[in-house]
Short mmCIF file of C-alpha atoms and ligand atoms in Angstrom, two decimals:
data_model
loop_
_atom_site.label_atom_id
_atom_site.label_comp_id
_atom_site.label_asym_id
_atom_site.label_seq_id
_atom_site.Cartn_x
_atom_site.Cartn_y
_atom_site.Cartn_z
CA MET T 353 162.74 89.89 99.88
CA LYS T 354 165.63 87.47 99.26
CA THR T 355 164.77 83.80 99.85
CA THR T 356 167.71 81.97 98.23
CA GLN T 357 168.79 80.09 101.35
CA SER T 358 165.24 78.93 102.11
CA GLU T 359 164.83 77.78 98.51
CA ASN T 360 168.11 75.84 98.66
CA LEU T 361 167.18 74.20 101.94
CA TYR T 362 163.68 73.40 100.66
CA GLN T 363 165.24 71.58 97.67
CA ARG T 364 167.50 69.58 99.97
CA ALA T 365 164.70 68.89 102.46
CA GLN T 366 162.39 67.53 99.76
CA CYS T 367 165.02 64.89 98.91
CA VAL T 368 165.12 63.51 102.44
CA THR T 369 161.70 64.30 103.97
CA PRO T 370 158.19 63.94 102.44
CA GLY T 371 157.26 67.39 101.17
CA GLY T 372 160.38 68.76 102.81
CA VAL T 373 158.62 69.20 106.16
CA ASN T 374 158.02 67.32 109.39
CA SER T 375 154.38 68.41 109.74
CA PRO T 376 152.20 68.97 106.64
CA VAL T 377 150.92 72.56 107.03
CA ARG T 378 154.50 73.88 107.21
CA ALA T 379 154.88 73.12 103.48
CA PHE T 380 152.76 76.16 102.35
CA LYS T 381 150.56 73.85 100.19
CA GLY T 382 147.49 75.85 101.19
CA VAL T 383 148.99 79.17 100.01
CA GLY T 384 151.75 78.21 97.55
CA GLY T 385 155.35 79.35 97.59
CA THR T 386 158.51 78.36 99.41
CA PRO T 387 158.32 77.76 103.15
CA ARG T 388 160.74 79.93 105.09
CA PHE T 389 163.40 78.02 106.99
CA ILE T 390 163.69 79.64 110.38
CA ALA T 391 167.10 80.23 111.91
CA ARG T 392 166.11 81.82 115.22
CA GLY T 393 163.39 83.50 117.21
CA GLU T 394 163.48 86.40 119.63
CA GLY T 395 160.41 87.68 121.46
CA ALA T 396 157.62 88.30 118.93
CA TYR T 397 159.95 87.85 115.94
CA VAL T 398 161.44 85.02 113.90
CA PHE T 399 164.38 85.34 111.49
CA ASP T 400 164.78 83.08 108.50
CA VAL T 401 168.00 81.68 107.02
CA ASP T 402 168.17 84.63 104.58
CA ASN T 403 168.01 86.90 107.62
CA ASN T 404 164.52 88.22 106.85
CA GLN T 405 162.62 89.27 109.95
CA TYR T 406 158.95 88.43 110.56
CA LEU T 407 156.50 89.39 113.28
CA ASP T 408 155.24 85.94 114.25
CA TYR T 409 151.50 85.23 114.64
CA VAL T 410 151.98 81.44 114.50
CA LEU T 411 154.23 81.02 117.56
CA SER T 412 154.96 77.37 116.87
CA TRP T 413 151.18 76.89 116.43
CA GLY T 414 150.34 78.11 119.90
CA PRO T 415 152.83 77.03 122.57
CA LEU T 416 154.96 80.20 122.73
CA ILE T 417 152.67 82.48 124.73
CA LEU T 418 155.71 84.34 126.13
CA GLY T 419 157.29 84.68 122.69
CA HIS T 420 160.47 83.10 121.38
CA ALA T 421 163.45 82.34 123.61
CA HIS T 422 162.05 84.01 126.73
CA PRO T 423 165.12 84.44 128.99
CA ALA T 424 163.49 82.84 132.07
CA VAL T 425 162.26 79.82 130.10
CA ILE T 426 165.63 79.35 128.41
CA ALA T 427 167.41 79.63 131.78
CA ALA T 428 165.11 76.97 133.25
CA ILE T 429 165.84 74.66 130.30
CA TYR T 430 169.62 75.21 130.63
CA GLU T 431 169.50 74.51 134.33
CA ALA T 432 167.48 71.32 133.86
CA ALA T 433 169.66 70.15 130.94
CA SER T 434 172.84 70.55 132.95
CA LEU T 435 171.47 68.01 135.43
CA GLY T 436 170.56 65.41 132.83
CA THR T 437 167.96 65.28 130.07
CA SER T 438 165.93 62.18 130.89
CA PHE T 439 165.85 59.53 133.58
CA GLY T 440 162.91 57.22 132.94
CA ALA T 441 162.20 57.67 136.63
CA PRO T 442 159.99 60.17 138.47
CA THR T 443 161.27 63.69 139.17
CA GLU T 444 160.26 66.54 141.48
CA ARG T 445 159.42 68.87 138.58
CA GLU T 446 156.69 66.51 137.36
CA VAL T 447 155.04 66.67 140.79
CA GLN T 448 155.42 70.45 140.84
CA LEU T 449 153.88 71.07 137.40
CA ALA T 450 151.11 68.50 137.94
CA THR T 451 150.27 70.05 141.32
CA SER T 452 149.93 73.51 139.74
CA ILE T 453 147.61 72.17 137.05
CA VAL T 454 145.52 70.12 139.49
CA ASN T 455 145.19 73.18 141.78
CA LEU T 456 144.09 75.39 138.88
CA PHE T 457 141.51 73.07 137.26
CA PRO T 458 138.54 72.05 139.45
CA SER T 459 137.85 69.21 136.97
CA ILE T 460 141.31 67.64 137.37
CA ASP T 461 142.15 65.60 140.50
CA MET T 462 144.95 63.63 138.86
CA MET T 463 146.80 63.87 135.60
CA ARG T 464 149.37 62.10 133.49
CA PHE T 465 152.09 63.75 131.36
CA VAL T 466 152.71 62.60 127.78
CA SER T 467 154.87 64.08 125.01
CA SER T 468 152.32 65.36 122.48
CA GLY T 469 148.71 66.44 122.15
CA THR T 470 148.16 63.40 119.96
CA GLU T 471 149.11 61.12 122.81
CA ALA T 472 146.93 63.08 125.22
CA THR T 473 143.73 62.74 123.15
CA MET T 474 144.48 59.15 122.15
CA SER T 475 144.90 58.24 125.81
CA ALA T 476 141.80 60.22 126.82
CA ILE T 477 139.69 58.24 124.34
CA ARG T 478 141.16 54.95 125.55
CA LEU T 479 140.42 56.01 129.11
CA ALA T 480 136.81 56.96 128.33
CA ARG T 481 136.34 53.55 126.73
CA ALA T 482 137.99 51.80 129.68
CA PHE T 483 135.90 53.69 132.23
CA THR T 484 132.52 53.25 130.52
CA GLY T 485 133.10 49.82 128.99
CA ARG T 486 131.68 51.29 125.74
CA GLU T 487 133.34 51.77 122.37
CA LYS T 488 131.67 54.54 120.36
CA ILE T 489 132.93 58.09 120.47
CA ILE T 490 131.56 61.34 119.06
CA LYS T 491 133.79 63.95 117.44
CA PHE T 492 132.90 67.03 115.41
CA SER T 493 133.79 67.59 111.78
CA GLY T 494 136.67 70.03 111.43
CA GLY T 495 137.74 69.19 114.97
CA PHE T 496 141.41 68.25 115.13
CA HIS T 497 142.76 66.17 117.99
CA GLY T 498 146.15 65.08 116.68
CA HIS T 499 146.78 62.14 114.37
CA ALA T 500 145.64 59.01 116.22
CA ASP T 501 143.77 56.66 113.84
CA MET T 502 140.29 56.86 115.36
CA LEU T 503 140.35 60.68 115.35
CA LEU T 504 141.49 61.15 111.75
CA ALA T 505 138.02 61.39 110.26
CA GLU T 506 136.73 64.74 108.95
CA ALA T 507 139.61 66.27 110.88
CA GLY T 508 140.75 69.90 110.78
CA SER T 509 144.22 71.45 110.64
CA GLY T 510 146.39 69.98 107.85
CA MET T 511 143.58 67.60 106.83
CA ALA T 512 141.42 70.69 106.17
CA THR T 513 144.26 72.59 104.47
CA LEU T 514 144.84 69.68 102.09
CA SER T 515 141.07 68.93 101.71
CA LEU T 516 141.46 65.34 102.95
CA PRO T 517 138.16 63.95 104.33
CA SER T 518 139.83 60.75 105.49
CA CYS T 519 143.37 59.48 105.91
CA ALA T 520 144.99 56.76 103.82
CA GLY T 521 146.33 53.94 105.97
CA VAL T 522 143.65 54.22 108.64
CA PRO T 523 141.72 50.92 108.65
CA ILE T 524 137.94 51.22 108.34
CA ALA T 525 137.69 49.40 111.66
CA ALA T 526 139.72 52.14 113.38
CA THR T 527 137.09 54.82 112.68
CA ALA T 528 134.04 52.49 112.67
CA ASP T 529 133.23 53.61 116.22
CA THR T 530 133.87 57.29 115.56
CA ILE T 531 130.62 59.18 114.93
CA ILE T 532 131.03 62.56 113.23
CA VAL T 533 128.63 65.42 113.93
CA PRO T 534 128.75 69.05 112.70
CA TYR T 535 130.23 71.47 115.26
CA ASN T 536 127.65 73.58 117.14
CA ASP T 537 124.89 71.08 116.23
CA LEU T 538 123.32 70.01 119.51
CA GLU T 539 120.27 68.58 117.75
CA ALA T 540 122.35 66.17 115.65
CA THR T 541 124.36 65.15 118.72
CA THR T 542 121.16 64.41 120.63
CA GLN T 543 119.96 62.19 117.78
CA VAL T 544 123.25 60.26 117.79
CA PHE T 545 122.80 59.53 121.51
CA GLU T 546 119.20 58.43 120.97
CA LYS T 547 120.21 56.05 118.20
CA ASN T 548 123.09 54.61 120.22
CA ILE T 549 121.64 54.11 123.71
CA GLY T 550 124.25 52.72 126.09
CA LYS T 551 126.96 52.66 123.43
CA ILE T 552 128.64 56.08 123.54
CA ALA T 553 131.82 56.18 125.64
CA GLY T 554 132.31 59.89 125.25
CA ILE T 555 132.38 63.12 123.29
CA ILE T 556 135.66 64.80 122.39
CA VAL T 557 135.41 68.49 121.53
CA GLU T 558 137.60 71.51 120.94
CA PRO T 559 135.73 73.94 123.23
CA ILE T 560 136.73 76.64 120.76
CA ALA T 561 137.37 75.24 117.31
CA GLY T 562 140.87 76.38 116.36
CA ASN T 563 141.75 73.91 113.64
CA MET T 564 139.11 74.84 111.03
CA GLY T 565 139.99 78.50 111.31
CA PHE T 566 138.46 79.97 114.44
CA VAL T 567 134.88 79.17 115.47
CA LEU T 568 133.34 79.98 118.84
CA PRO T 569 130.81 77.60 120.37
CA SER T 570 127.22 78.84 120.38
CA ALA T 571 125.90 79.65 123.87
CA ASP T 572 123.98 76.40 124.34
CA PHE T 573 126.47 74.03 122.65
CA LEU T 574 128.96 73.09 125.38
CA PRO T 575 126.41 73.10 128.26
CA GLY T 576 124.12 70.99 126.05
CA LEU T 577 126.87 68.46 125.37
CA SER T 578 127.64 68.31 129.07
CA VAL T 579 124.00 67.52 129.89
CA LEU T 580 123.80 64.87 127.15
CA CYS T 581 126.92 63.14 128.51
CA LYS T 582 125.49 63.12 132.04
CA GLN T 583 122.11 61.81 130.87
CA HIS T 584 123.68 58.99 128.91
CA GLY T 585 126.58 58.06 131.20
CA ALA T 586 129.16 59.13 128.61
CA LEU T 587 132.34 61.06 129.40
CA PHE T 588 132.83 64.64 128.26
CA ILE T 589 136.38 65.15 126.97
CA PHE T 590 137.57 68.74 126.61
CA ASP T 591 140.48 68.91 124.20
CA GLU T 592 142.15 72.04 125.54
CA VAL T 593 145.50 71.29 123.92
CA MET T 594 145.23 74.59 122.03
CA THR T 595 142.91 76.58 124.30
CA GLY T 596 144.43 75.71 127.70
CA PHE T 597 146.27 78.72 129.25
CA ARG T 598 145.66 80.45 125.91
CA ALA T 599 142.00 81.25 125.21
CA ALA T 600 141.21 81.60 128.93
CA TRP T 601 142.97 81.14 132.28
CA PRO T 602 143.47 78.34 133.07
CA GLY T 603 141.17 76.96 130.38
CA THR T 604 137.94 77.60 128.49
CA GLN T 605 136.13 75.21 130.86
CA THR T 606 136.48 77.90 133.56
CA HIS T 607 135.22 80.59 131.20
CA TYR T 608 132.20 78.52 130.11
CA ASN T 609 131.66 77.12 133.61
CA ILE T 610 131.76 73.46 132.55
CA ILE T 611 133.30 70.58 134.49
CA PRO T 612 134.41 68.05 131.88
CA ASP T 613 135.25 64.47 132.85
CA ILE T 614 138.63 64.43 131.10
CA THR T 615 140.76 67.36 129.95
CA CYS T 616 143.62 67.25 127.44
CA LEU T 617 146.36 69.86 127.66
CA GLY T 618 149.47 70.52 125.57
CA LYS T 619 151.09 73.39 123.68
CA VAL T 620 151.40 76.20 126.33
CA ILE T 621 152.01 73.80 129.27
CA GLY T 622 155.26 72.68 127.62
CA GLY T 623 156.55 76.22 127.02
CA GLY T 624 157.79 75.22 123.55
CA LEU T 625 158.98 71.73 124.49
CA PRO T 626 157.18 68.42 123.91
CA ILE T 627 154.90 68.16 126.96
CA ALA T 628 151.18 67.42 127.00
CA ALA T 629 148.83 65.86 129.53
CA TYR T 630 145.44 64.36 130.21
CA GLY T 631 143.64 64.44 133.52
CA GLY T 632 140.30 64.27 135.24
CA ARG T 633 138.35 63.06 138.26
CA GLN T 634 140.08 60.65 140.58
CA GLU T 635 137.72 57.68 139.95
CA ILE T 636 138.41 58.01 136.22
CA MET T 637 142.18 58.52 136.47
CA GLU T 638 142.47 55.53 138.82
CA LYS T 639 141.74 53.37 135.77
CA VAL T 640 145.18 54.30 134.39
CA ALA T 641 148.06 51.81 134.90
CA PRO T 642 149.70 51.04 137.28
CA LEU T 643 146.58 51.73 139.42
CA GLY T 644 144.17 50.36 136.85
CA ALA T 645 143.95 48.26 133.72
CA MET T 646 144.13 51.08 131.11
CA TYR T 647 147.73 50.93 129.90
CA GLN T 648 149.57 54.02 128.71
CA SER T 649 153.30 54.81 128.92
CA GLY T 650 156.12 56.90 127.41
CA THR T 651 159.93 56.76 127.46
CA LEU T 652 160.26 60.55 127.58
CA SER T 653 156.96 61.33 129.37
CA GLY T 654 157.29 64.11 131.94
CA ASN T 655 160.67 65.00 130.48
CA PRO T 656 162.86 67.20 132.77
CA LEU T 657 163.44 69.88 130.10
CA GLY T 658 159.76 70.03 129.18
CA THR T 659 158.52 70.24 132.75
CA ALA T 660 161.15 72.91 133.49
CA ALA T 661 159.96 74.99 130.50
CA GLY T 662 156.31 74.45 131.50
CA ILE T 663 156.86 75.48 135.12
CA ALA T 664 158.77 78.61 134.06
CA THR T 665 156.11 79.54 131.50
CA LEU T 666 153.14 79.16 133.85
CA LYS T 667 154.96 81.04 136.61
CA ILE T 668 155.43 84.09 134.38
CA LEU T 669 151.97 83.76 132.89
CA GLU T 670 150.57 84.02 136.42
CA THR T 671 152.04 87.53 136.79
CA PRO T 672 149.02 89.69 137.69
CA ALA T 673 147.46 91.38 134.65
CA LEU T 674 149.78 89.70 132.12
CA PHE T 675 147.14 87.35 130.74
CA ALA T 676 144.59 90.19 130.57
CA GLU T 677 147.13 92.36 128.77
CA ILE T 678 147.76 89.78 126.00
CA THR T 679 144.00 89.31 125.72
CA GLN T 680 143.47 93.06 125.30
CA LYS T 681 146.14 93.31 122.63
CA THR T 682 144.51 90.45 120.74
CA SER T 683 141.11 92.18 120.90
CA ARG T 684 142.71 95.38 119.62
CA LEU T 685 144.22 93.48 116.70
CA ILE T 686 140.89 91.87 115.80
CA GLU T 687 138.94 95.14 116.11
CA GLY T 688 141.57 96.78 113.93
CA ILE T 689 141.29 94.06 111.30
CA GLN T 690 137.49 94.39 111.29
CA HIS T 691 137.84 98.15 110.82
CA VAL T 692 140.33 97.81 107.96
CA ALA T 693 138.10 95.25 106.25
CA GLN T 694 135.13 97.61 106.52
CA VAL T 695 137.08 100.52 105.07
CA HIS T 696 138.17 98.39 102.10
CA ARG T 697 134.77 96.67 101.75
CA ILE T 698 136.26 93.20 102.07
CA ARG T 699 133.98 90.72 103.80
CA ILE T 700 135.58 88.89 106.70
CA GLN T 701 134.50 87.05 109.84
CA ALA T 702 136.95 87.78 112.63
CA SER T 703 136.97 86.95 116.34
CA SER T 704 139.23 86.15 119.25
CA MET T 705 139.26 84.77 122.75
CA GLY T 706 142.18 85.27 125.06
CA SER T 707 145.26 85.43 122.85
CA MET T 708 143.85 83.10 120.21
CA PHE T 709 142.19 84.59 117.13
CA GLY T 710 141.05 83.93 113.61
CA PHE T 711 139.66 85.63 110.54
CA TYR T 712 138.02 84.18 107.47
CA PHE T 713 137.86 85.90 104.10
CA LEU T 714 134.31 85.23 102.90
CA ASN T 715 133.42 84.44 99.29
CA GLY T 716 130.49 85.64 97.17
CA GLU T 717 128.30 82.66 98.15
CA THR T 718 128.25 83.66 101.82
CA PRO T 719 124.83 84.57 103.26
CA GLU T 720 124.39 88.02 104.83
CA LEU T 721 124.73 86.99 108.46
CA GLU T 722 126.95 88.44 111.17
CA ASN T 723 128.79 85.14 111.69
CA PRO T 724 127.94 82.92 108.72
CA ILE T 725 130.56 80.30 109.62
CA THR T 726 129.58 78.22 112.65
CA ASN T 727 131.01 74.84 111.62
CA TYR T 728 133.37 73.10 109.20
CA GLU T 729 130.74 72.52 106.50
CA GLU T 730 130.09 76.27 106.33
CA ALA T 731 133.82 77.06 106.48
CA LYS T 732 134.47 74.86 103.45
CA LYS T 733 131.59 76.54 101.56
CA TYR T 734 132.25 80.19 102.38
CA VAL T 735 136.01 80.58 102.83
CA HIS T 736 137.73 82.53 100.07
CA SER T 737 140.93 80.44 100.05
CA LYS T 738 142.46 82.22 97.06
CA ARG T 739 142.11 85.58 98.74
CA TYR T 740 143.66 84.18 101.89
CA ALA T 741 146.65 82.92 99.90
CA GLN T 742 147.11 86.37 98.34
CA PHE T 743 146.76 88.02 101.74
CA PHE T 744 149.25 85.60 103.25
CA HIS T 745 151.98 86.40 100.70
CA GLU T 746 151.38 90.16 100.79
CA MET T 747 151.81 90.08 104.57
CA LEU T 748 154.76 87.70 104.50
CA ASN T 749 156.59 89.99 102.08
CA ARG T 750 155.97 92.88 104.46
CA GLY T 751 157.45 90.85 107.34
CA TYR T 752 154.31 89.43 108.99
CA TYR T 753 154.07 85.68 109.47
CA PHE T 754 150.49 84.35 109.61
CA ALA T 755 149.48 80.68 109.35
CA PRO T 756 150.06 79.36 105.81
CA SER T 757 146.45 78.12 105.68
CA ALA T 758 142.97 79.67 105.71
CA PHE T 759 141.89 76.99 108.20
CA GLU T 760 144.15 77.73 111.17
CA ALA T 761 143.94 80.05 114.17
CA GLY T 762 146.48 82.75 115.02
CA PHE T 763 148.19 83.59 118.30
CA LEU T 764 149.71 86.52 120.18
CA SER T 765 152.43 86.47 122.81
CA SER T 766 153.32 88.73 125.72
CA ALA T 767 156.24 89.89 123.56
CA HIS T 768 153.93 91.47 120.95
CA SER T 769 153.98 95.22 121.66
CA ASP T 770 151.35 97.88 120.98
CA THR T 771 153.63 99.18 118.23
CA ASP T 772 153.79 95.68 116.69
CA ILE T 773 150.00 95.68 116.51
CA GLU T 774 149.78 99.21 115.06
CA ASN T 775 152.36 98.23 112.42
CA THR T 776 150.44 95.04 111.64
CA LEU T 777 147.27 97.04 111.06
CA THR T 778 149.12 99.43 108.75
CA ALA T 779 150.33 96.40 106.78
CA PHE T 780 146.72 95.14 106.67
CA HIS T 781 145.68 98.49 105.16
CA GLU T 782 148.33 98.25 102.46
CA THR T 783 147.52 94.59 101.80
CA PHE T 784 143.74 95.07 101.67
CA LYS T 785 144.27 97.88 99.14
CA VAL T 786 146.05 95.38 96.88
CA LEU T 787 143.37 92.73 97.49
CA GLY T 788 140.93 95.22 95.96
C1 LIG O 1218 147.70 70.74 118.30
C2 LIG O 1218 146.50 70.02 118.75
C3 LIG O 1218 146.53 68.63 119.04
C4 LIG O 1218 147.73 67.78 118.73
O1 LIG O 1218 148.84 68.12 119.47
P1 LIG O 1218 150.29 67.61 118.97
O2 LIG O 1218 151.19 68.02 120.08
O3 LIG O 1218 150.54 68.32 117.68
O4 LIG O 1218 150.19 66.14 118.80
C5 LIG O 1218 145.40 68.06 119.59
N1 LIG O 1218 144.30 68.78 119.81
C6 LIG O 1218 144.21 70.09 119.52
C7 LIG O 1218 142.95 70.84 119.81
C8 LIG O 1218 145.31 70.75 118.96
O5 LIG O 1218 145.21 72.04 118.65
#
């Protein structure tokens, strides 16, 4: 596989941008090698600047549930762009997209658009503090909620890939009120509440952990957190930036039958453009300015191109059976991977929900349990990162683009065909043979 153009661009990029990338995990630090510079995407495929073709299981880290450059989404963006790209004034599309979301989520009476998931979670935390008049928040280790100061402690995603427990430049005071608890540990969370009576503003959780690899919540975890929040007058914040319209329709809160107080959305709702949102019950959202005293704003918030792409994406995603179809294909992929691993006697932990999936290569220290990894501490102990890196490059060279990190989830789109999946599994066979 020729990669001259990517190598040249990577050299140039490193001169003008830290690490040559505009978001850390893109730099391939977790797996080594030269990141591929992408020239274009079409359906389930991306093409790099050397004209290599890859079947894409990253999909811009989740947003592109309809695949790259879906004609209807592109048409909606063109149409919106021709009328002007930003006004700093309200538009009809914002009302339309917000109404769809409010109608779909029983937990959301009102919502506010922002431009990134980071802004959504940052605002949700501020809102929980404003509503409760309390300052402490609980997050889970390995949980990633964007890069706001108070949430950059024991965070997943790039922080996990680069093994950074904390972030330089974040003042101690910024995370002093952030209490970290292991994911899936209801007992430890209960103790935190008991030690901090009347002080916890809220819990922020990834209902499915997708930034430390892929970890499902245990059956009692989310309901238990919900009860704890109610008992202690804290707000339950569901960070569905990754899982919303992805792991379940419309979100995992429906699947798990939980009514959170605040929900964060992003990724899929922007259809590949920078749109995210936070929303919740009316009495909570009425705290947000200009109705209330919790200030939050954005020059490009509710951007016409983003809302157009979001509306077009959700409209297609609502096509009967489409969501179920992508879900089924994802299950087939995961079952296939499990089968291939068994045949080659390579220990993995693989699972999926909706069109979001993950698989860990397990090392020799891993206990003989069906799902030995239930939180970030276990992921760090049992993940065979070297084997993942080898797997990653074997697949990349065969034209399959998986996340360049052992600690990230993968995604499917409606553009991934049955043949794509069969071919992927054949490539897994060949790769697992080489892995030994
Ligand atoms: C991606 C992600 C974010 C951050 O979103 P950005 O748009 O990258 O700022 C927040 N929370 C979760 C769960 C995410 O997966």
